[in-house]
Amino acid sequence: EPEVTQTPSHQVTQMGQEVILRCVPISNHLYFYWYRQILGQKVEFLVSFYNNEISEKSEIFDDQFSVERPDGSNFTLKIRSTKLEDSAMYFCASSPDRGRVNEQFFGPGTRLTVL
Amino acid sequence: GDSVTQMEGPVTLSEEAFLTINCTYTATGYPSLFWYVQYPGEGLQLLLKATKADDKGSNKGFEATYRKETTSFHLEKGSVQVSDSAVYFCALSDLYGGSQGNLIFGKGTKLSVKP
C-alpha cells in the first residue's frame, strides 16, 4: 500500500540554524500539507500546497518557513533560522483531491529538537 | 472559526471494557469528520470518517456517528484490547467553511488499556 514517507525521523539542530524536512507524498496525490505537533499539544495546520504554489497558510507559517517541491516526488519544509519554540513533531500529509471529504494521508513525522 | 473539542485524557481501561471518547465541533460550513489514531512512535493513521449527518464511520470495531443536531462525533468501541492503546484525535475538514479543507484537530485523548 502506498504511503507518505518523511526524513529524517529525528533532527537535532542549534538555535538559528536552517533545517530542511523532507517528505515524499503518495505518487498520484495532488495536494500536500505540513502540520506540526508541539509535545503534548494538538496537531496544527501549517501550510497547504497545490500546483506548485501555496494554497493556504496559517498564522504559524511566517517568513521563517518555506515549502518547495523541487522535483516530481519530494516536498520540503525549510525553517530558515530555527527558534527553541520550533521544537515539535512535523507531519507531512497528502491527498488525491480536495473535495468535501478531503481524506489526508500522513507520514510518520520528523521530530525536530532545537537546542 | 472552526474548532474541535474532545475529552481530555488520559483514559485508562481494562481489556474488554467499553470505550467512549467524546468529540464536539464548531464549523461554519458542513464539515467532514474524522478520527485519527497515533500509535506509540508512529504517525497519524485515519481510523474512520463520516461526511454527512447520520453517517456512521466504522473500522476495527470502532464506530462514530455524525450527529449534526448535537454537533458531535463520539468514538466508541464495545470491547477494547491492549493493542488499542494509542492517542486518538478527532478532526474536521470544512472545505467551504472556516478551515478551507485543511484538517482541524482536537487535542487528542490518550488511551491506555491494561490486560
CSV table of C-alpha atoms in Angstrom, one decimal:
chain,number,residue,atom,x,y,z
A,1,GLU,CA,0.0,0.0,0.0
A,2,PRO,CA,1.5,3.4,-0.9
A,3,GLU,CA,2.5,5.6,2.0
A,4,VAL,CA,3.9,9.0,2.8
A,5,THR,CA,7.5,8.9,3.9
A,6,GLN,CA,9.5,11.5,5.8
A,7,THR,CA,13.2,12.0,6.5
A,8,PRO,CA,14.9,12.3,8.9
A,9,SER,CA,12.9,10.7,11.7
A,10,HIS,CA,14.7,12.9,14.2
A,11,GLN,CA,16.6,16.1,13.6
A,12,VAL,CA,18.6,18.0,16.3
A,13,THR,CA,19.8,21.5,15.5
A,14,GLN,CA,21.2,24.6,17.2
A,15,MET,CA,19.0,27.7,17.5
A,16,GLY,CA,19.5,29.9,14.5
A,17,GLN,CA,20.4,27.1,12.1
A,18,GLU,CA,18.5,26.3,9.0
A,19,VAL,CA,16.7,22.9,8.7
A,20,ILE,CA,15.1,21.2,5.8
A,21,LEU,CA,12.5,18.5,6.5
A,22,ARG,CA,11.8,16.2,3.6
A,23,CYS,CA,8.7,14.3,2.6
A,24,VAL,CA,7.8,12.0,-0.3
A,25,PRO,CA,4.0,12.1,-0.8
A,26,ILE,CA,1.9,9.4,-2.3
A,27,SER,CA,2.8,9.4,-6.0
A,28,ASN,CA,-0.6,10.3,-7.6
A,29,HIS,CA,-1.7,12.8,-5.0
A,30,LEU,CA,-2.0,16.4,-5.9
A,31,TYR,CA,-2.4,18.3,-2.6
A,32,PHE,CA,0.3,18.4,0.1
A,33,TYR,CA,0.3,19.7,3.6
A,34,TRP,CA,2.6,20.3,6.6
A,35,TYR,CA,1.3,20.1,10.2
A,36,ARG,CA,3.1,20.3,13.4
A,37,GLN,CA,2.5,19.0,16.9
A,38,ILE,CA,4.3,20.6,19.9
A,39,LEU,CA,4.8,18.0,22.6
A,40,GLY,CA,1.6,17.4,24.5
A,41,GLN,CA,-0.5,19.8,22.3
A,42,LYS,CA,-2.8,19.5,19.4
A,43,VAL,CA,-1.8,18.9,15.8
A,44,GLU,CA,-1.8,22.3,14.0
A,45,PHE,CA,-2.0,23.1,10.3
A,46,LEU,CA,0.9,25.0,8.8
A,47,VAL,CA,0.5,25.1,5.0
A,48,SER,CA,-1.1,23.5,2.0
A,49,PHE,CA,0.4,23.3,-1.4
A,50,TYR,CA,-1.1,22.6,-4.8
A,51,ASN,CA,0.1,23.1,-8.4
A,52,ASN,CA,3.5,24.3,-7.3
A,53,GLU,CA,2.2,27.0,-5.1
A,54,ILE,CA,1.0,27.6,-1.6
A,55,SER,CA,-2.8,27.3,-1.3
A,56,GLU,CA,-3.3,28.3,2.3
A,57,LYS,CA,-1.1,29.0,5.3
A,58,SER,CA,-1.7,29.5,8.9
A,59,GLU,CA,-0.5,32.3,11.2
A,60,ILE,CA,2.3,30.0,12.4
A,61,PHE,CA,3.7,29.8,8.8
A,62,ASP,CA,5.7,33.1,8.9
A,63,ASP,CA,8.6,34.3,6.8
A,64,GLN,CA,10.9,31.9,8.5
A,65,PHE,CA,9.1,29.0,6.8
A,66,SER,CA,9.1,28.0,3.2
A,67,VAL,CA,8.0,25.0,1.2
A,68,GLU,CA,9.1,23.6,-2.1
A,69,ARG,CA,8.5,20.8,-4.4
A,70,PRO,CA,11.9,20.6,-6.1
A,71,ASP,CA,11.2,17.7,-8.3
A,72,GLY,CA,8.3,15.4,-9.1
A,73,SER,CA,8.5,13.4,-5.8
A,74,ASN,CA,9.9,15.4,-2.9
A,75,PHE,CA,8.1,18.1,-0.8
A,76,THR,CA,10.2,20.0,1.6
A,77,LEU,CA,9.7,22.3,4.6
A,78,LYS,CA,12.5,24.7,5.3
A,79,ILE,CA,12.9,26.7,8.5
A,80,ARG,CA,15.4,29.4,7.9
A,81,SER,CA,16.5,30.3,11.4
A,82,THR,CA,15.2,27.9,14.0
A,83,LYS,CA,14.0,29.0,17.4
A,84,LEU,CA,13.5,27.0,20.5
A,85,GLU,CA,9.8,27.1,20.1
A,86,ASP,CA,10.1,25.4,16.7
A,87,SER,CA,10.8,22.1,18.5
A,88,ALA,CA,7.9,19.8,17.6
A,89,MET,CA,6.9,16.8,15.5
A,90,TYR,CA,6.3,17.9,11.9
A,91,PHE,CA,3.9,15.8,9.8
A,92,CYS,CA,3.6,15.8,6.1
A,93,ALA,CA,0.3,14.7,4.5
A,94,SER,CA,-1.0,14.3,1.0
A,95,SER,CA,-4.4,13.9,-0.5
A,96,PRO,CA,-5.6,12.9,-4.0
A,97,ASP,CA,-8.2,15.7,-4.3
A,98,ARG,CA,-9.7,18.5,-2.3
A,99,GLY,CA,-13.4,17.6,-2.3
A,100,ARG,CA,-15.6,17.7,0.7
A,101,VAL,CA,-14.2,14.5,2.1
A,102,ASN,CA,-10.5,15.6,1.8
A,103,GLU,CA,-9.0,12.4,3.3
A,104,GLN,CA,-5.4,13.1,4.0
A,105,PHE,CA,-2.7,10.5,4.4
A,106,PHE,CA,0.0,11.3,6.9
A,107,GLY,CA,3.7,10.4,7.1
A,108,PRO,CA,5.4,9.1,10.3
A,109,GLY,CA,6.7,12.6,11.2
A,110,THR,CA,10.0,14.2,11.9
A,111,ARG,CA,10.8,15.1,15.4
A,112,LEU,CA,12.7,18.4,15.4
A,113,THR,CA,14.7,19.4,18.5
A,114,VAL,CA,16.1,22.9,18.7
A,115,LEU,CA,18.8,23.4,21.3
B,1,GLY,CA,-13.5,29.9,13.4
B,2,ASP,CA,-13.9,26.2,13.2
B,3,SER,CA,-12.8,24.1,16.2
B,4,VAL,CA,-12.8,20.6,17.7
B,5,THR,CA,-13.2,19.8,21.4
B,6,GLN,CA,-12.5,16.3,22.7
B,7,MET,CA,-12.4,14.9,26.1
B,8,GLU,CA,-9.2,15.2,28.0
B,9,GLY,CA,-7.2,12.2,28.8
B,10,PRO,CA,-5.6,10.1,29.8
B,11,VAL,CA,-8.2,7.3,29.7
B,12,THR,CA,-7.3,4.0,31.3
B,13,LEU,CA,-9.4,1.0,30.8
B,14,SER,CA,-9.2,-2.7,31.4
B,15,GLU,CA,-9.2,-5.1,28.4
B,16,GLU,CA,-12.8,-5.8,27.1
B,17,ALA,CA,-14.2,-2.6,28.6
B,18,PHE,CA,-16.4,-0.3,26.7
B,19,LEU,CA,-14.8,2.9,25.3
B,20,THR,CA,-16.3,6.3,24.6
B,21,ILE,CA,-14.3,9.3,23.6
B,22,ASN,CA,-16.4,12.4,23.3
B,23,CYS,CA,-15.9,14.9,20.4
B,24,THR,CA,-17.8,18.0,19.6
B,25,TYR,CA,-17.2,20.5,16.9
B,26,THR,CA,-17.9,24.0,15.7
B,27,ALA,CA,-18.0,24.7,12.0
B,28,THR,CA,-19.2,27.5,9.7
B,29,GLY,CA,-19.9,25.1,6.8
B,30,TYR,CA,-20.8,21.5,6.5
B,31,PRO,CA,-17.7,19.6,7.6
B,32,SER,CA,-16.4,16.1,7.1
B,33,LEU,CA,-15.4,14.5,10.3
B,34,PHE,CA,-12.6,12.1,11.1
B,35,TRP,CA,-10.9,10.1,13.8
B,36,TYR,CA,-7.2,9.6,13.5
B,37,VAL,CA,-5.1,7.3,15.7
B,38,GLN,CA,-1.5,7.7,16.7
B,39,TYR,CA,0.2,4.5,18.0
B,40,PRO,CA,3.4,5.0,20.1
B,41,GLY,CA,6.3,6.1,17.9
B,42,GLU,CA,4.2,6.3,14.7
B,43,GLY,CA,2.4,8.9,12.6
B,44,LEU,CA,-1.3,9.6,12.3
B,45,GLN,CA,-3.5,7.0,10.7
B,46,LEU,CA,-7.0,7.5,9.6
B,47,LEU,CA,-9.3,5.3,11.7
B,48,LEU,CA,-12.7,6.3,10.4
B,49,LYS,CA,-14.6,9.1,8.7
B,50,ALA,CA,-18.1,10.4,8.1
B,51,THR,CA,-19.1,13.0,5.6
B,52,LYS,CA,-22.8,13.9,6.3
B,53,ALA,CA,-25.3,13.9,9.0
B,54,ASP,CA,-26.3,10.5,10.4
B,55,ASP,CA,-23.4,8.7,8.6
B,56,LYS,CA,-21.7,6.1,10.8
B,57,GLY,CA,-18.0,5.6,10.2
B,58,SER,CA,-16.6,2.3,11.4
B,59,ASN,CA,-13.3,0.4,11.3
B,60,LYS,CA,-11.5,-2.2,13.5
B,61,GLY,CA,-14.5,-2.4,15.9
B,62,PHE,CA,-14.6,1.4,16.4
B,63,GLU,CA,-17.6,3.4,15.4
B,64,ALA,CA,-18.6,7.1,15.4
B,65,THR,CA,-21.9,8.7,14.2
B,66,TYR,CA,-22.1,12.2,12.7
B,67,ARG,CA,-24.7,14.0,14.8
B,68,LYS,CA,-25.5,17.4,13.3
B,69,GLU,CA,-28.1,18.3,15.8
B,70,THR,CA,-25.6,17.9,18.7
B,71,THR,CA,-22.5,18.8,16.6
B,72,SER,CA,-20.9,15.6,17.9
B,73,PHE,CA,-18.8,12.7,16.6
B,74,HIS,CA,-18.2,10.5,19.6
B,75,LEU,CA,-15.8,7.5,19.2
B,76,GLU,CA,-17.0,4.1,20.7
B,77,LYS,CA,-15.8,0.6,20.9
B,78,GLY,CA,-17.6,-2.2,22.6
B,79,SER,CA,-14.5,-4.2,23.8
B,80,VAL,CA,-11.1,-2.6,23.8
B,81,GLN,CA,-7.8,-4.6,23.5
B,82,VAL,CA,-4.3,-3.8,24.8
B,83,SER,CA,-3.3,-3.1,21.2
B,84,ASP,CA,-5.8,-0.2,21.1
B,85,SER,CA,-3.6,1.8,23.4
B,86,ALA,CA,-2.8,5.0,21.5
B,87,VAL,CA,-3.7,8.6,21.2
B,88,TYR,CA,-7.0,9.3,19.4
B,89,PHE,CA,-7.6,12.6,17.5
B,90,CYS,CA,-10.9,13.9,16.4
B,91,ALA,CA,-10.7,16.2,13.3
B,92,LEU,CA,-12.8,18.1,10.8
B,93,SER,CA,-12.4,19.4,7.3
B,94,ASP,CA,-14.6,22.2,6.3
B,95,LEU,CA,-13.8,22.9,2.6
B,96,TYR,CA,-16.3,25.7,2.1
B,97,GLY,CA,-16.2,27.0,5.6
B,98,GLY,CA,-13.6,28.1,8.1
B,99,SER,CA,-10.9,25.6,7.6
B,100,GLN,CA,-10.9,25.7,3.8
B,101,GLY,CA,-10.3,22.0,3.6
B,102,ASN,CA,-7.4,21.8,6.0
B,103,LEU,CA,-7.7,19.5,8.9
B,104,ILE,CA,-8.5,21.0,12.3
B,105,PHE,CA,-7.7,18.6,15.2
B,106,GLY,CA,-8.8,18.2,18.7
B,107,LYS,CA,-6.1,18.0,21.4
B,108,GLY,CA,-6.1,14.2,21.4
B,109,THR,CA,-7.0,11.6,24.0
B,110,LYS,CA,-4.5,9.1,25.2
B,111,LEU,CA,-6.0,5.7,25.8
B,112,SER,CA,-4.2,3.0,27.9
B,113,VAL,CA,-5.7,-0.5,28.0
B,114,LYS,CA,-4.5,-2.8,30.8
B,115,PRO,CA,-4.6,-6.6,30.5
